[in-house]
CSV table of C-alpha atoms and ligand atoms in Angstrom, one decimal:
chain,number,residue,atom,x,y,z
A,6,MET,CA,-25.3,40.5,-8.5
A,7,GLY,CA,-23.5,38.0,-10.7
A,8,LEU,CA,-20.4,36.2,-9.5
A,9,PRO,CA,-17.2,38.1,-10.3
A,10,ARG,CA,-15.1,36.9,-13.2
A,11,ILE,CA,-11.5,36.5,-11.8
A,12,TYR,CA,-8.4,36.8,-14.0
A,13,PRO,CA,-4.8,35.8,-12.9
A,14,ASP,CA,-3.3,39.3,-13.3
A,15,THR,CA,-3.8,42.8,-14.5
A,16,GLU,CA,-2.8,42.0,-18.1
A,17,SER,CA,-5.4,39.2,-18.5
A,18,LEU,CA,-7.9,41.4,-16.7
A,19,ALA,CA,-7.3,44.3,-19.1
A,20,ARG,CA,-7.6,41.9,-22.1
A,21,ALA,CA,-10.9,40.5,-20.8
A,22,ALA,CA,-12.3,43.9,-20.1
A,23,ALA,CA,-11.3,45.2,-23.5
A,24,ALA,CA,-12.9,42.1,-25.2
A,25,HIS,CA,-16.0,42.7,-23.1
A,26,PHE,CA,-16.2,46.3,-24.5
A,27,VAL,CA,-15.7,45.0,-28.1
A,28,SER,CA,-18.4,42.4,-27.7
A,29,LEU,CA,-21.0,44.8,-26.2
A,30,ALA,CA,-20.1,47.5,-28.8
A,31,GLY,CA,-20.6,45.0,-31.6
A,32,GLN,CA,-24.0,43.9,-30.2
A,33,ALA,CA,-25.3,47.5,-29.6
A,34,VAL,CA,-24.2,48.9,-33.0
A,35,ALA,CA,-25.7,45.9,-34.7
A,36,SER,CA,-29.0,46.1,-32.9
A,37,GLU,CA,-29.4,49.9,-32.2
A,38,GLY,CA,-27.0,51.5,-34.6
A,39,ARG,CA,-24.9,52.9,-31.8
A,40,PHE,CA,-23.0,52.0,-28.6
A,41,THR,CA,-23.2,54.4,-25.6
A,42,VAL,CA,-20.5,53.9,-23.0
A,43,ALA,CA,-19.6,55.9,-19.8
A,44,LEU,CA,-15.9,55.4,-19.1
A,45,SER,CA,-14.5,55.3,-15.6
A,46,GLY,CA,-11.5,57.3,-14.5
A,47,GLY,CA,-8.6,56.6,-12.0
A,48,SER,CA,-5.8,54.3,-12.9
A,49,THR,CA,-7.3,50.8,-13.1
A,50,PRO,CA,-8.9,51.2,-16.5
A,51,ARG,CA,-5.7,52.5,-18.2
A,52,PRO,CA,-4.5,49.0,-19.3
A,53,THR,CA,-8.0,48.2,-20.6
A,54,TYR,CA,-8.1,51.4,-22.7
A,55,ALA,CA,-4.5,50.7,-24.0
A,56,GLN,CA,-5.7,47.2,-25.0
A,57,LEU,CA,-8.7,48.7,-26.8
A,58,ALA,CA,-6.3,51.0,-28.7
A,59,THR,CA,-4.3,48.1,-30.1
A,60,SER,CA,-4.9,47.6,-33.8
A,61,GLU,CA,-6.1,44.1,-33.2
A,62,LEU,CA,-9.0,45.1,-30.9
A,63,SER,CA,-9.6,48.6,-32.3
A,64,ALA,CA,-10.2,47.1,-35.8
A,65,GLN,CA,-13.1,45.1,-34.3
A,66,VAL,CA,-15.0,48.2,-33.2
A,67,ASP,CA,-17.2,50.4,-35.4
A,68,TRP,CA,-15.9,53.6,-33.9
A,69,PRO,CA,-18.3,56.0,-35.8
A,70,GLY,CA,-21.1,54.2,-34.0
A,71,VAL,CA,-19.5,54.6,-30.5
A,72,HIS,CA,-20.5,57.5,-28.2
A,73,VAL,CA,-18.2,58.0,-25.2
A,74,PHE,CA,-19.3,59.6,-22.0
A,75,TRP,CA,-17.8,59.7,-18.5
A,76,GLY,CA,-19.1,58.3,-15.2
A,77,ASP,CA,-17.4,61.2,-13.4
A,78,GLU,CA,-14.8,63.9,-13.8
A,79,ARG,CA,-12.5,65.9,-11.6
A,80,CYS,CA,-13.2,69.6,-11.9
A,81,VAL,CA,-10.0,70.4,-13.7
A,82,PRO,CA,-9.2,71.5,-17.3
A,83,PRO,CA,-8.9,68.7,-19.8
A,84,ASP,CA,-5.1,69.0,-20.0
A,85,ASN,CA,-4.7,68.6,-16.3
A,86,PRO,CA,-3.0,65.3,-15.3
A,87,ASP,CA,-6.0,64.5,-13.0
A,88,SER,CA,-8.6,64.7,-15.9
A,89,ASN,CA,-10.4,61.5,-16.5
A,90,TYR,CA,-11.1,62.7,-20.0
A,91,GLY,CA,-7.4,63.5,-20.5
A,92,MET,CA,-6.4,60.0,-19.4
A,93,ALA,CA,-8.9,58.3,-21.8
A,94,ARG,CA,-7.9,60.6,-24.6
A,95,LYS,CA,-4.2,59.8,-24.2
A,96,THR,CA,-4.7,56.0,-23.7
A,97,LEU,CA,-7.5,55.4,-26.1
A,98,LEU,CA,-9.3,58.2,-28.0
A,99,ASP,CA,-6.3,59.7,-29.7
A,100,HIS,CA,-5.5,56.2,-31.2
A,101,VAL,CA,-8.9,55.2,-32.6
A,102,PRO,CA,-11.0,56.6,-35.4
A,103,ILE,CA,-13.9,57.9,-33.2
A,104,PRO,CA,-15.5,61.1,-34.5
A,105,VAL,CA,-14.8,64.0,-32.2
A,106,GLN,CA,-18.6,64.8,-32.0
A,107,ASN,CA,-19.0,61.3,-30.4
A,108,ILE,CA,-16.9,62.3,-27.4
A,109,HIS,CA,-19.1,63.8,-24.8
A,110,ARG,CA,-16.8,65.0,-22.0
A,111,ILE,CA,-17.7,66.7,-18.8
A,112,ARG,CA,-16.2,70.2,-19.0
A,113,GLY,CA,-14.2,70.1,-15.8
A,114,GLU,CA,-12.9,73.6,-16.5
A,115,LEU,CA,-16.3,75.1,-15.8
A,116,GLU,CA,-17.7,76.0,-12.4
A,117,PRO,CA,-18.7,72.6,-10.9
A,118,GLU,CA,-22.5,73.2,-10.8
A,119,GLU,CA,-22.3,74.6,-14.4
A,120,ALA,CA,-20.4,71.6,-15.6
A,121,ALA,CA,-22.9,69.2,-14.0
A,122,ALA,CA,-25.9,71.1,-15.4
A,123,GLU,CA,-24.4,71.2,-18.9
A,124,TYR,CA,-23.6,67.5,-18.8
A,125,GLU,CA,-27.1,66.6,-17.5
A,126,LEU,CA,-28.5,68.6,-20.5
A,127,THR,CA,-26.2,66.8,-22.9
A,128,LEU,CA,-27.4,63.5,-21.5
A,129,ARG,CA,-31.1,64.5,-21.6
A,130,GLU,CA,-30.8,65.7,-25.2
A,131,PHE,CA,-28.8,62.7,-26.3
A,132,PHE,CA,-30.9,60.0,-24.7
A,133,SER,CA,-34.2,62.0,-25.0
A,134,PRO,CA,-35.8,59.5,-22.5
A,135,ALA,CA,-39.1,58.0,-23.2
A,136,PRO,CA,-41.7,58.6,-20.4
A,137,GLU,CA,-41.7,54.9,-19.4
A,138,ASN,CA,-37.9,55.0,-19.1
A,139,PRO,CA,-37.1,58.4,-17.6
A,140,ALA,CA,-33.3,57.9,-17.3
A,141,ALA,CA,-30.2,57.8,-19.5
A,142,THR,CA,-29.9,54.3,-20.6
A,143,PHE,CA,-26.2,53.8,-21.3
A,144,ASP,CA,-25.4,50.5,-23.0
A,145,LEU,CA,-22.4,50.2,-20.7
A,146,VAL,CA,-21.2,52.0,-17.6
A,147,LEU,CA,-17.6,51.1,-16.6
A,148,LEU,CA,-16.9,51.7,-12.9
A,149,GLY,CA,-13.9,51.4,-10.7
A,150,LEU,CA,-13.8,50.8,-6.9
A,151,GLY,CA,-12.1,52.9,-4.4
A,152,ALA,CA,-10.5,51.3,-1.4
A,153,ASP,CA,-13.1,53.2,0.7
A,154,GLY,CA,-15.9,51.7,-1.3
A,155,HIS,CA,-16.6,54.7,-3.5
A,156,THR,CA,-17.4,54.4,-7.1
A,157,ALA,CA,-17.5,57.1,-9.8
A,158,SER,CA,-17.5,60.1,-7.5
A,159,LEU,CA,-20.1,58.7,-5.1
A,160,PHE,CA,-18.2,58.8,-1.9
A,161,PRO,CA,-19.3,57.4,1.5
A,162,SER,CA,-22.2,59.4,3.0
A,163,ALA,CA,-22.4,61.6,0.0
A,164,ALA,CA,-25.8,63.2,-0.1
A,165,GLU,CA,-26.1,62.4,-3.8
A,166,LEU,CA,-26.7,58.8,-3.0
A,167,GLU,CA,-30.3,59.8,-2.3
A,168,GLU,CA,-30.4,62.2,-5.3
A,169,GLN,CA,-33.2,60.7,-7.4
A,170,PRO,CA,-34.4,63.2,-10.1
A,171,ARG,CA,-31.0,64.3,-11.3
A,172,TRP,CA,-28.7,62.3,-13.4
A,173,VAL,CA,-25.6,64.4,-12.7
A,174,VAL,CA,-24.4,66.3,-9.6
A,175,ALA,CA,-21.4,68.2,-8.5
A,176,HIS,CA,-20.0,68.1,-5.0
A,177,TYR,CA,-16.9,68.9,-3.0
A,178,VAL,CA,-15.1,65.7,-2.0
A,179,ASP,CA,-13.5,66.3,1.4
A,180,LYS,CA,-11.2,63.3,1.1
A,181,ALA,CA,-9.9,64.4,-2.3
A,182,ARG,CA,-10.1,68.1,-1.3
A,183,ALA,CA,-11.5,68.7,-4.7
A,184,TRP,CA,-14.8,69.2,-6.6
A,185,ARG,CA,-16.1,66.4,-8.7
A,186,VAL,CA,-19.0,65.9,-11.2
A,187,THR,CA,-20.6,62.5,-11.2
A,188,LEU,CA,-23.4,60.4,-12.5
A,189,THR,CA,-25.9,59.7,-9.8
A,190,PRO,CA,-27.0,56.2,-8.9
A,191,THR,CA,-30.2,56.9,-10.8
A,192,ALA,CA,-28.3,57.4,-14.1
A,193,ILE,CA,-25.9,54.5,-13.5
A,194,ASN,CA,-28.6,52.0,-12.4
A,195,ALA,CA,-30.6,52.7,-15.6
A,196,ALA,CA,-27.8,51.3,-17.7
A,197,THR,CA,-28.2,48.1,-19.7
A,198,GLN,CA,-24.9,46.8,-18.4
A,199,VAL,CA,-22.7,48.0,-15.5
A,200,THR,CA,-19.2,46.6,-15.3
A,201,PHE,CA,-16.8,47.1,-12.4
A,202,ILE,CA,-13.1,46.6,-13.2
A,203,VAL,CA,-11.1,46.1,-10.0
A,204,SER,CA,-7.4,45.3,-9.7
A,205,GLY,CA,-4.9,44.9,-6.9
A,206,ALA,CA,-4.6,43.5,-3.4
A,207,GLY,CA,-5.4,46.9,-2.0
A,208,LYS,CA,-9.0,46.5,-3.1
A,209,ALA,CA,-9.4,42.9,-1.7
A,210,GLU,CA,-10.9,43.9,1.7
A,211,THR,CA,-13.3,46.4,0.1
A,212,MET,CA,-14.3,43.7,-2.5
A,213,ARG,CA,-15.1,41.4,0.4
A,214,ARG,CA,-17.2,44.0,2.2
A,215,VAL,CA,-19.0,45.1,-0.9
A,216,LEU,CA,-19.8,41.6,-2.2
A,217,SER,CA,-20.4,39.7,1.0
A,218,GLY,CA,-20.6,42.2,3.8
A,219,PRO,CA,-23.8,43.8,5.2
A,220,HIS,CA,-25.7,46.1,2.8
A,221,GLN,CA,-24.6,49.6,3.9
A,222,PRO,CA,-24.5,51.8,0.8
A,223,ASP,CA,-24.0,55.0,2.7
A,224,LEU,CA,-20.6,53.5,3.8
A,225,LEU,CA,-20.0,51.5,0.6
A,226,PRO,CA,-21.5,53.4,-2.3
A,227,ALA,CA,-20.5,50.6,-4.7
A,228,GLN,CA,-23.3,48.6,-3.1
A,229,ILE,CA,-25.9,51.1,-4.3
A,230,ILE,CA,-25.1,50.2,-7.9
A,231,ARG,CA,-27.8,47.7,-8.8
A,232,PRO,CA,-29.0,48.1,-12.4
A,233,ALA,CA,-32.8,48.2,-12.3
A,234,MET,CA,-33.3,46.4,-15.6
A,235,GLY,CA,-29.7,45.8,-16.7
A,236,SER,CA,-27.0,43.5,-15.6
A,237,LEU,CA,-24.0,43.9,-13.2
A,238,LEU,CA,-20.7,42.4,-13.9
A,239,TRP,CA,-17.4,42.4,-11.8
A,240,LEU,CA,-14.2,41.8,-13.7
A,241,VAL,CA,-11.4,41.5,-11.2
A,242,ASP,CA,-7.9,40.1,-10.9
A,243,ALA,CA,-6.8,37.4,-8.4
A,244,ALA,CA,-5.2,40.0,-6.1
A,245,ALA,CA,-8.4,42.0,-5.7
A,246,ALA,CA,-10.4,38.8,-5.4
A,247,GLY,CA,-8.1,37.5,-2.7
A,248,LEU,CA,-10.7,37.6,0.1
A,249,ILE,CA,-13.9,36.7,-1.7
B,27,6PG,C1,-12.1,58.6,-10.5
B,27,6PG,C2,-12.9,57.3,-10.6
B,27,6PG,C3,-13.0,56.6,-9.3
B,27,6PG,C4,-12.0,55.4,-9.4
B,27,6PG,C5,-11.7,54.8,-8.1
B,27,6PG,C6,-10.6,53.8,-8.2
B,27,6PG,O1,-12.5,59.6,-11.0
B,27,6PG,O2,-11.1,58.4,-9.8
B,27,6PG,O3,-14.1,57.5,-11.2
B,27,6PG,O4,-14.2,56.2,-8.9
B,27,6PG,O5,-12.6,54.5,-10.3
B,27,6PG,O6,-11.3,55.9,-7.3
B,27,6PG,O7,-9.5,54.4,-8.6
B,27,6PG,P1,-8.2,53.6,-9.1
B,27,6PG,O8,-8.6,52.8,-10.3
B,27,6PG,O9,-7.2,54.6,-9.4
B,27,6PG,O10,-7.8,52.7,-7.9
């Protein structure tokens, strides 16, 4: 697990994360003809998506080659304020020339299990995995970190942590009192690059436990994220890095 890159504040963190996206997108489109990215939800990535939507950075991305997915979704309609798709659409996708067919959202308006099954099928058809690499290989998975150590919608002691064969599961999150659909560790850990973006003093203690505390992934699901072949990067601001 590489050392985190620490930035002075949320603004410089957002600029760095956006530049990281632009760089990986350029490399992937040049070498593979496409860039596949799973976006994270919550509030932390908003400034990064807004930076990406600026004409300066947006102009550097070959958007017709970019395919956008999600690491997780709340089981709500796309126009619900809680929708991770809705947040990304408002902050980024409505402002860049990405073809609509390149946006592969989790249909949160469906029954949770149906949404998960449909998304898994979408991924299996899109990535059509080779036998030697039986998992969705995103070029980039962006993740956030909850103060309780969750990531995507993998929450402490969630059964999905042991879910191997499936790439997508739906489950009821007691803490959020809501259903969520999420990529499983199997799908996330098959990525070429996984990048956590973490901001704020409220995450400092969790950062310390995740990065330098005992390995206890059932309590700290972010610790189960260890790309098998890919690389793991933490982009954090000084406030979140205050205890590491
Ligand atoms: C979600 C995210 C979730 C998020 C963390 C951190 O659907 O909410 O996938 O894993 O990244 O909860 O959320 P904040 O960025 O809002 O602190």
